[in-house]
PDB file of C-alpha atoms in Angstrom:
ATOM      1  CA  MET A   1      -4.692-101.483 -41.589  1.00 43.00           C
ATOM      2  CA  ARG A   2      -6.321 -97.931 -39.345  1.00 45.00           C
ATOM      3  CA  ALA A   3      -3.740 -94.989 -39.327  1.00 46.00           C
ATOM      4  CA  PRO A   4      -2.569 -94.728 -35.690  1.00 46.00           C
ATOM      5  CA  ASP A   5      -5.102 -91.874 -33.843  1.00 45.00           C
ATOM      6  CA  THR A   6      -3.353 -89.053 -32.863  1.00 43.00           C
ATOM      7  CA  GLN A   7      -5.020 -87.278 -30.307  1.00 43.00           C
ATOM      8  CA  ILE A   8      -4.127 -90.775 -28.482  1.00 40.00           C
ATOM      9  CA  ALA A   9      -0.569 -90.631 -29.227  1.00 40.00           C
ATOM     10  CA  ARG A  10      -1.272 -87.351 -27.802  1.00 48.00           C
ATOM     11  CA  PRO A  11       0.569 -87.075 -23.283  1.00 56.00           C
ATOM     12  CA  GLY A  12      -2.786 -86.349 -22.003  1.00 77.00           C
ATOM     13  CA  LEU A  13      -1.223 -82.844 -20.864  1.00 77.00           C
ATOM     14  CA  MET A  14      -1.215 -81.810 -24.511  1.00 79.00           C
ATOM     15  CA  ALA A  15      -4.400 -83.640 -25.335  1.00 78.00           C
ATOM     16  CA  TRP A  16      -5.926 -82.220 -22.721  1.00 77.00           C
ATOM     17  CA  LEU A  17      -4.621 -78.758 -23.688  1.00 78.00           C
ATOM     18  CA  ASN A  18      -5.334 -78.788 -27.690  1.00 77.00           C
ATOM     19  CA  SER A  19      -8.834 -80.386 -26.812  1.00 77.00           C
ATOM     20  CA  ASP A  20     -11.230 -78.793 -29.113  1.00 76.00           C
ATOM     21  CA  ALA A  21     -14.462 -79.344 -26.679  1.00 76.00           C
ATOM     22  CA  PRO A  22     -13.608 -78.045 -22.913  1.00 79.00           C
ATOM     23  CA  ALA A  23     -15.546 -80.608 -20.796  1.00 77.00           C
ATOM     24  CA  SER A  24     -15.417 -77.831 -18.016  1.00 80.00           C
ATOM     25  CA  ARG A  25     -14.288 -73.527 -17.283  1.00 79.00           C
ATOM     26  CA  PHE A  26     -10.988 -74.389 -15.600  1.00 80.00           C
ATOM     27  CA  GLN A  27     -10.044 -76.523 -18.492  1.00 78.00           C
ATOM     28  CA  ALA A  28     -11.053 -73.663 -20.771  1.00 79.00           C
ATOM     29  CA  ARG A  29      -9.290 -70.640 -19.286  1.00 80.00           C
ATOM     30  CA  MET A  30      -6.282 -73.525 -19.443  1.00 84.00           C
ATOM     31  CA  ILE A  31      -6.628 -73.885 -22.901  1.00 80.00           C
ATOM     32  CA  GLN A  32      -6.807 -70.203 -23.785  1.00 79.00           C
ATOM     33  CA  LEU A  33      -3.920 -69.491 -21.209  1.00 80.00           C
ATOM     34  CA  TYR A  34      -1.722 -72.247 -23.147  1.00 81.00           C
ATOM     35  CA  LEU A  35      -2.380 -70.736 -26.577  1.00 80.00           C
ATOM     36  CA  GLY A  36      -1.932 -67.330 -24.990  1.00 78.00           C
ATOM     37  CA  TRP A  37       1.887 -68.936 -24.431  1.00 81.00           C
ATOM     38  CA  LEU A  38       1.980 -70.570 -27.528  1.00 82.00           C
ATOM     39  CA  LYS A  39       1.407 -66.982 -29.242  1.00 82.00           C
ATOM     40  CA  LEU A  40       3.923 -65.186 -27.131  1.00 81.00           C
ATOM     41  CA  ARG A  41       6.214 -67.931 -27.891  1.00 83.00           C
ATOM     42  CA  GLY A  42       5.890 -67.309 -30.959  1.00 83.00           C
ATOM     43  CA  ASN A  43       6.762 -63.531 -30.519  1.00 84.00           C
ATOM     44  CA  PRO A  44      10.944 -63.351 -30.194  1.00 89.00           C
ATOM     45  CA  LEU A  45      10.757 -59.946 -28.517  1.00 88.00           C
ATOM     46  CA  ALA A  46       8.528 -60.460 -26.308  1.00 88.00           C
ATOM     47  CA  LEU A  47       9.719 -63.569 -25.097  1.00 90.00           C
ATOM     48  CA  ILE A  48      13.296 -62.220 -24.286  1.00 92.00           C
ATOM     49  CA  GLY A  49      10.721 -59.451 -22.451  1.00 91.00           C
ATOM     50  CA  PHE A  50       8.506 -62.193 -20.408  1.00 91.00           C
ATOM     51  CA  LEU A  51      11.962 -63.809 -19.661  1.00 93.00           C
ATOM     52  CA  ILE A  52      14.026 -60.450 -18.364  1.00 94.00           C
ATOM     53  CA  ILE A  53      10.453 -60.148 -16.092  1.00 93.00           C
ATOM     54  CA  VAL A  54      10.805 -64.063 -14.924  1.00 93.00           C
ATOM     55  CA  ALA A  55      14.648 -62.785 -13.882  1.00 94.00           C
ATOM     56  CA  LEU A  56      14.196 -60.028 -11.912  1.00 93.00           C
ATOM     57  CA  VAL A  57      11.305 -62.038 -10.432  1.00 93.00           C
ATOM     58  CA  LEU A  58      13.970 -64.902  -9.496  1.00 94.00           C
ATOM     59  CA  MET A  59      16.404 -62.842  -8.240  1.00 94.00           C
ATOM     60  CA  ALA A  60      14.692 -61.109  -6.069  1.00 93.00           C
ATOM     61  CA  ILE A  61      13.532 -64.095  -4.558  1.00 94.00           C
ATOM     62  CA  PHE A  62      17.333 -65.824  -4.596  1.00 94.00           C
ATOM     63  CA  ALA A  63      18.271 -62.879  -3.336  1.00 92.00           C
ATOM     64  CA  PRO A  64      20.108 -63.747  -0.116  1.00 92.00           C
ATOM     65  CA  TRP A  65      21.891 -66.519  -2.350  1.00 93.00           C
ATOM     66  CA  LEU A  66      23.011 -64.518  -5.601  1.00 93.00           C
ATOM     67  CA  ALA A  67      24.440 -62.298  -3.786  1.00 91.00           C
ATOM     68  CA  THR A  68      28.036 -61.718  -3.096  1.00 89.00           C
ATOM     69  CA  ALA A  69      28.454 -59.643   0.510  1.00 88.00           C
ATOM     70  CA  GLU A  70      26.480 -57.771   2.467  1.00 90.00           C
ATOM     71  CA  PRO A  71      24.446 -54.773   0.411  1.00 89.00           C
ATOM     72  CA  SER A  72      25.359 -52.113   3.286  1.00 88.00           C
ATOM     73  CA  ALA A  73      28.612 -54.044   4.349  1.00 87.00           C
ATOM     74  CA  GLN A  74      30.839 -51.276   3.770  1.00 88.00           C
ATOM     75  CA  ASP A  75      34.753 -51.386   3.867  1.00 86.00           C
ATOM     76  CA  LEU A  76      36.938 -48.876   3.101  1.00 87.00           C
ATOM     77  CA  GLY A  77      39.928 -50.146   2.030  1.00 86.00           C
ATOM     78  CA  GLN A  78      37.986 -51.535  -1.237  1.00 89.00           C
ATOM     79  CA  ARG A  79      36.150 -48.377  -1.983  1.00 89.00           C
ATOM     80  CA  LEU A  80      35.597 -47.818  -5.782  1.00 90.00           C
ATOM     81  CA  LEU A  81      37.135 -50.753  -6.979  1.00 90.00           C
ATOM     82  CA  PRO A  82      36.659 -51.423 -10.804  1.00 91.00           C
ATOM     83  CA  PRO A  83      34.533 -54.276 -12.048  1.00 91.00           C
ATOM     84  CA  GLY A  84      35.896 -57.761 -11.870  1.00 87.00           C
ATOM     85  CA  SER A  85      38.177 -57.314  -9.123  1.00 86.00           C
ATOM     86  CA  ALA A  86      38.458 -60.135  -6.297  1.00 85.00           C
ATOM     87  CA  GLY A  87      35.239 -61.114  -5.118  1.00 83.00           C
ATOM     88  CA  HIS A  88      33.371 -57.655  -6.290  1.00 88.00           C
ATOM     89  CA  LEU A  89      31.639 -58.911  -9.219  1.00 89.00           C
ATOM     90  CA  LEU A  90      30.621 -55.066 -10.723  1.00 91.00           C
ATOM     91  CA  GLY A  91      33.258 -52.902  -8.776  1.00 90.00           C
ATOM     92  CA  THR A  92      32.796 -51.085  -5.509  1.00 91.00           C
ATOM     93  CA  ASP A  93      30.704 -47.785  -4.703  1.00 91.00           C
ATOM     94  CA  GLU A  94      32.386 -45.416  -2.897  1.00 89.00           C
ATOM     95  CA  LEU A  95      31.648 -47.293   0.747  1.00 90.00           C
ATOM     96  CA  GLY A  96      33.302 -50.286  -0.738  1.00 90.00           C
ATOM     97  CA  ARG A  97      29.720 -51.566  -0.962  1.00 92.00           C
ATOM     98  CA  ASP A  98      29.478 -53.911  -3.496  1.00 92.00           C
ATOM     99  CA  ILE A  99      27.661 -53.062  -6.463  1.00 93.00           C
ATOM    100  CA  TRP A 100      26.299 -56.423  -7.305  1.00 93.00           C
ATOM    101  CA  SER A 101      24.866 -56.904  -4.110  1.00 93.00           C
ATOM    102  CA  ARG A 102      23.150 -54.155  -3.821  1.00 94.00           C
ATOM    103  CA  ILE A 103      21.405 -54.415  -7.764  1.00 94.00           C
ATOM    104  CA  VAL A 104      20.525 -57.769  -7.077  1.00 94.00           C
ATOM    105  CA  TYR A 105      19.019 -57.081  -3.237  1.00 94.00           C
ATOM    106  CA  GLY A 106      17.641 -53.647  -5.235  1.00 92.00           C
ATOM    107  CA  SER A 107      15.385 -56.225  -7.423  1.00 92.00           C
ATOM    108  CA  ARG A 108      12.859 -56.676  -4.458  1.00 92.00           C
ATOM    109  CA  ILE A 109      12.735 -52.948  -4.321  1.00 90.00           C
ATOM    110  CA  THR A 110      12.214 -52.487  -8.349  1.00 89.00           C
ATOM    111  CA  LEU A 111      10.067 -55.263  -7.781  1.00 90.00           C
ATOM    112  CA  LEU A 112       7.973 -53.971  -4.621  1.00 90.00           C
ATOM    113  CA  ILE A 113       6.608 -50.649  -6.109  1.00 89.00           C
ATOM    114  CA  VAL A 114       5.969 -52.725  -9.259  1.00 87.00           C
ATOM    115  CA  ALA A 115       3.590 -54.221  -7.535  1.00 89.00           C
ATOM    116  CA  LEU A 116       1.867 -52.697  -5.560  1.00 90.00           C
ATOM    117  CA  VAL A 117       1.372 -49.886  -7.634  1.00 89.00           C
ATOM    118  CA  ALA A 118       0.176 -52.629 -10.073  1.00 87.00           C
ATOM    119  CA  VAL A 119      -2.599 -53.500  -7.492  1.00 88.00           C
ATOM    120  CA  THR A 120      -4.047 -50.350  -7.045  1.00 90.00           C
ATOM    121  CA  ALA A 121      -3.258 -47.824  -9.612  1.00 91.00           C
ATOM    122  CA  PRO A 122      -5.138 -49.966 -12.041  1.00 91.00           C
ATOM    123  CA  VAL A 123      -8.082 -50.748  -9.818  1.00 91.00           C
ATOM    124  CA  PHE A 124      -8.349 -47.032  -8.808  1.00 92.00           C
ATOM    125  CA  GLY A 125      -8.390 -46.266 -12.110  1.00 92.00           C
ATOM    126  CA  LEU A 126     -11.130 -49.115 -13.077  1.00 91.00           C
ATOM    127  CA  LEU A 127     -13.782 -48.277 -10.768  1.00 92.00           C
ATOM    128  CA  VAL A 128     -13.441 -44.768 -11.285  1.00 92.00           C
ATOM    129  CA  GLY A 129     -13.848 -45.250 -15.244  1.00 91.00           C
ATOM    130  CA  THR A 130     -16.788 -47.970 -15.233  1.00 91.00           C
ATOM    131  CA  LEU A 131     -18.707 -45.659 -12.383  1.00 91.00           C
ATOM    132  CA  ALA A 132     -18.395 -42.809 -14.682  1.00 90.00           C
ATOM    133  CA  GLY A 133     -19.566 -44.163 -17.930  1.00 89.00           C
ATOM    134  CA  TYR A 134     -22.276 -46.618 -16.666  1.00 87.00           C
ATOM    135  CA  LEU A 135     -23.416 -44.477 -14.915  1.00 87.00           C
ATOM    136  CA  GLY A 136     -23.229 -41.084 -17.140  1.00 84.00           C
ATOM    137  CA  GLY A 137     -24.733 -37.936 -16.005  1.00 86.00           C
ATOM    138  CA  TRP A 138     -23.186 -35.412 -13.613  1.00 90.00           C
ATOM    139  CA  VAL A 139     -21.308 -38.777 -12.522  1.00 90.00           C
ATOM    140  CA  ASP A 140     -18.946 -39.164 -15.151  1.00 89.00           C
ATOM    141  CA  GLU A 141     -18.692 -35.143 -15.765  1.00 92.00           C
ATOM    142  CA  VAL A 142     -17.323 -34.821 -11.624  1.00 93.00           C
ATOM    143  CA  LEU A 143     -14.874 -38.189 -12.194  1.00 92.00           C
ATOM    144  CA  MET A 144     -14.248 -36.935 -15.556  1.00 92.00           C
ATOM    145  CA  ARG A 145     -13.108 -34.016 -14.723  1.00 93.00           C
ATOM    146  CA  VAL A 146     -10.894 -34.751 -12.104  1.00 92.00           C
ATOM    147  CA  THR A 147      -9.368 -37.453 -14.007  1.00 92.00           C
ATOM    148  CA  ASP A 148      -8.677 -34.058 -16.112  1.00 91.00           C
ATOM    149  CA  ILE A 149      -7.154 -32.407 -13.468  1.00 90.00           C
ATOM    150  CA  PHE A 150      -4.222 -35.519 -13.055  1.00 90.00           C
ATOM    151  CA  LEU A 151      -3.656 -35.490 -15.841  1.00 89.00           C
ATOM    152  CA  ALA A 152      -2.827 -32.464 -16.594  1.00 88.00           C
ATOM    153  CA  PHE A 153       0.459 -32.376 -14.888  1.00 86.00           C
ATOM    154  CA  PRO A 154       3.014 -34.030 -15.258  1.00 85.00           C
ATOM    155  CA  LYS A 155       4.164 -37.672 -13.526  1.00 83.00           C
ATOM    156  CA  LEU A 156       7.197 -37.145 -11.886  1.00 82.00           C
ATOM    157  CA  ILE A 157       6.230 -33.419 -11.153  1.00 85.00           C
ATOM    158  CA  LEU A 158       3.274 -34.197  -9.326  1.00 86.00           C
ATOM    159  CA  ALA A 159       4.624 -36.994  -7.832  1.00 86.00           C
ATOM    160  CA  LEU A 160       7.564 -35.182  -6.365  1.00 86.00           C
ATOM    161  CA  ALA A 161       4.593 -32.962  -4.785  1.00 87.00           C
ATOM    162  CA  PHE A 162       2.828 -35.244  -3.425  1.00 87.00           C
ATOM    163  CA  VAL A 163       6.019 -37.298  -1.693  1.00 87.00           C
ATOM    164  CA  ALA A 164       7.152 -33.060  -0.772  1.00 84.00           C
ATOM    165  CA  ALA A 165       4.392 -33.335   0.738  1.00 86.00           C
ATOM    166  CA  LEU A 166       3.973 -36.662   2.516  1.00 84.00           C
ATOM    167  CA  GLY A 167       7.672 -36.600   3.288  1.00 83.00           C
ATOM    168  CA  ALA A 168      10.599 -38.499   1.795  1.00 81.00           C
ATOM    169  CA  GLY A 169      10.733 -42.606   1.922  1.00 84.00           C
ATOM    170  CA  ILE A 170       9.845 -45.365   0.606  1.00 85.00           C
ATOM    171  CA  GLU A 171       5.980 -45.472   1.576  1.00 86.00           C
ATOM    172  CA  ASN A 172       5.554 -42.080   0.952  1.00 88.00           C
ATOM    173  CA  ALA A 173       7.112 -42.682  -3.341  1.00 87.00           C
ATOM    174  CA  ILE A 174       4.946 -45.212  -3.971  1.00 88.00           C
ATOM    175  CA  LEU A 175       1.555 -43.838  -3.013  1.00 89.00           C
ATOM    176  CA  ALA A 176       2.766 -40.352  -4.906  1.00 89.00           C
ATOM    177  CA  ILE A 177       3.467 -42.844  -7.800  1.00 89.00           C
ATOM    178  CA  SER A 178      -0.087 -44.631  -7.684  1.00 88.00           C
ATOM    179  CA  LEU A 179      -2.344 -41.416  -7.324  1.00 88.00           C
ATOM    180  CA  THR A 180      -0.405 -40.085 -10.581  1.00 88.00           C
ATOM    181  CA  ALA A 181      -0.735 -43.836 -12.451  1.00 89.00           C
ATOM    182  CA  TRP A 182      -4.609 -44.019 -11.836  1.00 91.00           C
ATOM    183  CA  PRO A 183      -5.934 -41.284 -14.802  1.00 92.00           C
ATOM    184  CA  PRO A 184      -4.875 -43.092 -18.142  1.00 91.00           C
ATOM    185  CA  TYR A 185      -6.605 -46.661 -16.700  1.00 92.00           C
ATOM    186  CA  ALA A 186      -9.731 -44.731 -15.253  1.00 92.00           C
ATOM    187  CA  ARG A 187     -10.468 -42.711 -19.050  1.00 92.00           C
ATOM    188  CA  ILE A 188      -9.705 -46.739 -20.746  1.00 91.00           C
ATOM    189  CA  ALA A 189     -11.996 -47.854 -18.698  1.00 91.00           C
ATOM    190  CA  ARG A 190     -14.287 -45.381 -19.136  1.00 91.00           C
ATOM    191  CA  ALA A 191     -13.961 -46.103 -23.150  1.00 90.00           C
ATOM    192  CA  GLU A 192     -14.416 -49.653 -22.363  1.00 88.00           C
ATOM    193  CA  THR A 193     -17.166 -49.258 -20.741  1.00 89.00           C
ATOM    194  CA  LEU A 194     -19.650 -46.443 -23.131  1.00 87.00           C
ATOM    195  CA  THR A 195     -18.649 -49.070 -26.152  1.00 86.00           C
ATOM    196  CA  ILE A 196     -20.905 -51.927 -23.918  1.00 85.00           C
ATOM    197  CA  ARG A 197     -22.979 -50.262 -22.412  1.00 83.00           C
ATOM    198  CA  ASN A 198     -25.405 -50.291 -24.337  1.00 80.00           C
ATOM    199  CA  ALA A 199     -24.635 -53.468 -25.900  1.00 82.00           C
ATOM    200  CA  ASP A 200     -27.872 -56.188 -27.031  1.00 81.00           C
ATOM    201  CA  TYR A 201     -26.700 -58.471 -24.106  1.00 83.00           C
ATOM    202  CA  ILE A 202     -26.122 -55.766 -21.607  1.00 83.00           C
ATOM    203  CA  ALA A 203     -29.459 -55.110 -22.499  1.00 82.00           C
ATOM    204  CA  ALA A 204     -30.875 -58.353 -21.954  1.00 86.00           C
ATOM    205  CA  ILE A 205     -28.563 -58.587 -18.501  1.00 84.00           C
ATOM    206  CA  ARG A 206     -31.203 -55.725 -17.095  1.00 82.00           C
ATOM    207  CA  LEU A 207     -34.362 -57.077 -18.527  1.00 82.00           C
ATOM    208  CA  GLN A 208     -33.705 -59.796 -16.308  1.00 83.00           C
ATOM    209  CA  GLY A 209     -33.286 -57.710 -13.170  1.00 79.00           C
ATOM    210  CA  ALA A 210     -29.650 -56.867 -12.621  1.00 78.00           C
ATOM    211  CA  GLY A 211     -28.804 -54.140 -11.188  1.00 79.00           C
ATOM    212  CA  ALA A 212     -25.784 -51.763 -11.798  1.00 79.00           C
ATOM    213  CA  LEU A 213     -23.525 -53.056  -8.940  1.00 83.00           C
ATOM    214  CA  HIS A 214     -23.773 -56.465 -10.253  1.00 81.00           C
ATOM    215  CA  ILE A 215     -23.817 -55.453 -14.457  1.00 83.00           C
ATOM    216  CA  ILE A 216     -20.829 -53.820 -13.845  1.00 83.00           C
ATOM    217  CA  THR A 217     -18.127 -56.166 -11.303  1.00 83.00           C
ATOM    218  CA  ARG A 218     -19.367 -59.204 -13.340  1.00 83.00           C
ATOM    219  CA  HIS A 219     -19.891 -57.594 -17.333  1.00 83.00           C
ATOM    220  CA  VAL A 220     -18.132 -54.862 -17.168  1.00 85.00           C
ATOM    221  CA  TRP A 221     -14.999 -55.191 -15.453  1.00 85.00           C
ATOM    222  CA  PRO A 222     -14.339 -58.533 -17.656  1.00 84.00           C
ATOM    223  CA  MET A 223     -14.391 -56.689 -20.510  1.00 83.00           C
ATOM    224  CA  CYS A 224     -11.976 -53.805 -19.386  1.00 85.00           C
ATOM    225  CA  LEU A 225      -9.421 -56.617 -18.075  1.00 84.00           C
ATOM    226  CA  SER A 226      -7.516 -56.757 -20.809  1.00 80.00           C
ATOM    227  CA  SER A 227      -7.124 -53.259 -21.971  1.00 83.00           C
ATOM    228  CA  LEU A 228      -6.535 -52.638 -18.572  1.00 87.00           C
ATOM    229  CA  ILE A 229      -3.138 -55.204 -18.124  1.00 84.00           C
ATOM    230  CA  VAL A 230      -1.627 -54.148 -21.498  1.00 83.00           C
ATOM    231  CA  ARG A 231      -1.614 -50.898 -20.416  1.00 86.00           C
ATOM    232  CA  VAL A 232       0.105 -51.734 -16.991  1.00 88.00           C
ATOM    233  CA  THR A 233       2.967 -53.887 -18.672  1.00 84.00           C
ATOM    234  CA  LEU A 234       3.227 -51.181 -21.079  1.00 83.00           C
ATOM    235  CA  ASP A 235       3.709 -48.069 -17.913  1.00 87.00           C
ATOM    236  CA  MET A 236       5.354 -50.434 -15.543  1.00 87.00           C
ATOM    237  CA  ALA A 237       9.165 -48.766 -17.057  1.00 85.00           C
ATOM    238  CA  GLY A 238       7.730 -45.223 -16.604  1.00 86.00           C
ATOM    239  CA  ILE A 239       6.834 -46.610 -12.917  1.00 88.00           C
ATOM    240  CA  ILE A 240      10.156 -47.943 -12.606  1.00 88.00           C
ATOM    241  CA  LEU A 241      11.435 -44.778 -13.925  1.00 87.00           C
ATOM    242  CA  THR A 242       9.835 -42.433 -12.341  1.00 87.00           C
ATOM    243  CA  ALA A 243      10.624 -44.072  -8.626  1.00 87.00           C
ATOM    244  CA  ALA A 244      14.351 -44.136  -9.771  1.00 87.00           C
ATOM    245  CA  GLY A 245      14.326 -40.523 -10.511  1.00 86.00           C
ATOM    246  CA  LEU A 246      12.338 -39.548  -6.793  1.00 86.00           C
ATOM    247  CA  GLY A 247      15.071 -42.107  -5.598  1.00 85.00           C
ATOM    248  CA  PHE A 248      17.788 -39.782  -7.422  1.00 84.00           C
ATOM    249  CA  LEU A 249      16.313 -36.132  -5.528  1.00 83.00           C
ATOM    250  CA  GLY A 250      16.234 -38.606  -2.342  1.00 82.00           C
ATOM    251  CA  LEU A 251      12.350 -39.162  -2.315  1.00 82.00           C
ATOM    252  CA  GLY A 252      12.385 -42.397  -2.338  1.00 82.00           C
ATOM    253  CA  ALA A 253      13.728 -44.963  -0.458  1.00 80.00           C
ATOM    254  CA  GLN A 254      15.766 -44.020   1.965  1.00 82.00           C
ATOM    255  CA  PRO A 255      19.497 -44.545   2.901  1.00 81.00           C
ATOM    256  CA  PRO A 256      21.325 -47.381   3.324  1.00 83.00           C
ATOM    257  CA  MET A 257      18.806 -49.092   1.221  1.00 87.00           C
ATOM    258  CA  PRO A 258      20.034 -50.258  -2.468  1.00 89.00           C
ATOM    259  CA  GLU A 259      17.672 -48.017  -4.556  1.00 88.00           C
ATOM    260  CA  TRP A 260      18.513 -48.687  -7.925  1.00 90.00           C
ATOM    261  CA  GLY A 261      18.450 -44.109  -8.190  1.00 89.00           C
ATOM    262  CA  ALA A 262      19.768 -43.974  -5.049  1.00 87.00           C
ATOM    263  CA  MET A 263      22.619 -45.646  -6.509  1.00 90.00           C
ATOM    264  CA  ILE A 264      22.928 -43.845  -9.629  1.00 90.00           C
ATOM    265  CA  SER A 265      22.687 -40.231  -7.610  1.00 88.00           C
ATOM    266  CA  ALA A 266      25.338 -40.889  -5.481  1.00 86.00           C
ATOM    267  CA  GLY A 267      27.473 -42.159  -8.250  1.00 88.00           C
ATOM    268  CA  ARG A 268      26.724 -39.106 -10.165  1.00 87.00           C
ATOM    269  CA  LYS A 269      30.402 -38.254  -8.157  1.00 87.00           C
ATOM    270  CA  PHE A 270      32.089 -40.460  -9.363  1.00 87.00           C
ATOM    271  CA  VAL A 271      30.942 -41.039 -13.170  1.00 84.00           C
ATOM    272  CA  LEU A 272      33.523 -39.368 -15.036  1.00 84.00           C
ATOM    273  CA  ASP A 273      36.943 -41.783 -13.578  1.00 85.00           C
ATOM    274  CA  GLN A 274      34.838 -44.312 -11.740  1.00 89.00           C
ATOM    275  CA  TRP A 275      31.900 -44.948 -14.502  1.00 91.00           C
ATOM    276  CA  TRP A 276      30.999 -48.661 -13.075  1.00 91.00           C
ATOM    277  CA  VAL A 277      29.151 -47.009 -10.037  1.00 91.00           C
ATOM    278  CA  ALA A 278      26.595 -45.004 -11.670  1.00 91.00           C
ATOM    279  CA  THR A 279      26.768 -47.358 -14.920  1.00 92.00           C
ATOM    280  CA  MET A 280      25.273 -50.476 -13.205  1.00 93.00           C
ATOM    281  CA  PRO A 281      21.967 -49.911 -11.633  1.00 93.00           C
ATOM    282  CA  GLY A 282      21.542 -47.440 -14.760  1.00 92.00           C
ATOM    283  CA  LEU A 283      21.718 -50.469 -16.902  1.00 93.00           C
ATOM    284  CA  ALA A 284      19.589 -52.074 -14.226  1.00 93.00           C
ATOM    285  CA  ILE A 285      17.596 -49.804 -15.302  1.00 93.00           C
ATOM    286  CA  PHE A 286      17.445 -50.093 -18.878  1.00 93.00           C
ATOM    287  CA  THR A 287      17.217 -53.998 -19.031  1.00 94.00           C
ATOM    288  CA  VAL A 288      14.296 -53.838 -16.516  1.00 93.00           C
ATOM    289  CA  SER A 289      12.467 -51.162 -19.178  1.00 91.00           C
ATOM    290  CA  LEU A 290      13.154 -52.580 -22.173  1.00 92.00           C
ATOM    291  CA  GLY A 291      11.533 -56.047 -21.117  1.00 92.00           C
ATOM    292  CA  PHE A 292       8.127 -54.666 -19.347  1.00 90.00           C
ATOM    293  CA  ASN A 293       7.851 -52.857 -22.881  1.00 90.00           C
ATOM    294  CA  LEU A 294       9.094 -56.043 -25.174  1.00 90.00           C
ATOM    295  CA  LEU A 295       6.686 -58.394 -22.770  1.00 88.00           C
ATOM    296  CA  GLY A 296       3.918 -54.946 -23.254  1.00 85.00           C
ATOM    297  CA  ASP A 297       3.734 -55.594 -26.570  1.00 83.00           C
ATOM    298  CA  GLY A 298       3.576 -58.879 -26.788  1.00 82.00           C
ATOM    299  CA  LEU A 299       0.411 -58.879 -24.847  1.00 82.00           C
ATOM    300  CA  ARG A 300      -1.267 -56.485 -26.664  1.00 78.00           C
ATOM    301  CA  ASP A 301      -0.576 -58.257 -29.913  1.00 74.00           C
ATOM    302  CA  ILE A 302      -2.295 -61.746 -28.293  1.00 75.00           C
ATOM    303  CA  LEU A 303      -4.936 -60.050 -26.084  1.00 70.00           C
ATOM    304  CA  ASP A 304      -6.062 -58.300 -29.009  1.00 62.00           C
ATOM    305  CA  PRO A 305      -9.489 -59.932 -30.724  1.00 53.00           C
ATOM    306  CA  LYS A 306      -9.130 -58.818 -33.551  1.00 50.00           C
ATOM    307  CA  LYS A 307      -5.851 -59.983 -34.232  1.00 53.00           C
ATOM    308  CA  SER A 308      -7.044 -64.014 -32.140  1.00 49.00           C
ATOM    309  CA  LYS A 309      -9.696 -63.861 -34.768  1.00 47.00           C
ATOM    310  CA  SER A 310      -7.683 -62.864 -37.999  1.00 45.00           C
TER     311      SER A 310
END
């Protein structure tokens, strides 16, 4: 009697994802994503980081349902209540506002900062780095010297200078962080481009009549994306800390917005007696930063071509 076919015994979707001969480009990409998920699931720390980021996103989406009060609603009769008080899971601040609700709504601000910086700074850095690496010559010299000027200043100090010039506010804080975050991505993209532009397949494409713009956008950029994705994920913790630092100094989100750095700044006056006012948003910043770092380490292992071959 013939042994049962294990491929047929598998569910249809699993058989499709485990196929050795994908029938379309979409199937090949889905198989690649599935294999990446298996690697991520096999890394406990990376999986923890992924779950933390998912929890942050879900918290931001369902903030109206998770919050127990209006984040800006003041009640001076309920000020500085400790964690565990009736109706206040994490206590209240100096104005009687519910800390848990402010942390929940503050996740939206944190996610907004992370998302806007992640779609602006890496894209600009990728553009600068690939142009410098592929064109070379005076273009490379000019672009890299500008990059060196930005790298010469600490990010927080440079962000403070930009915000001081632009004015306090969440929009200007995001713009300032983006202006200070792009140079490392430009360096990475340039290094990747220098190794790719002299490859044999690039020479073959050039002999076929392809121009520089076509080669950069269709062949150089895709090769740089994996390194940039890992760097973006690892940089998110620093971006969150920079945004919190600007908020702490009063240059980021303005009251009464529930920004975590501003919450720590308001609670520093009560840190010895009412420790929870500053500690709870500090723990939120710590948890989210840890999640991005753990996820970045996991993505580095997944997207590393040397490890994928081993």
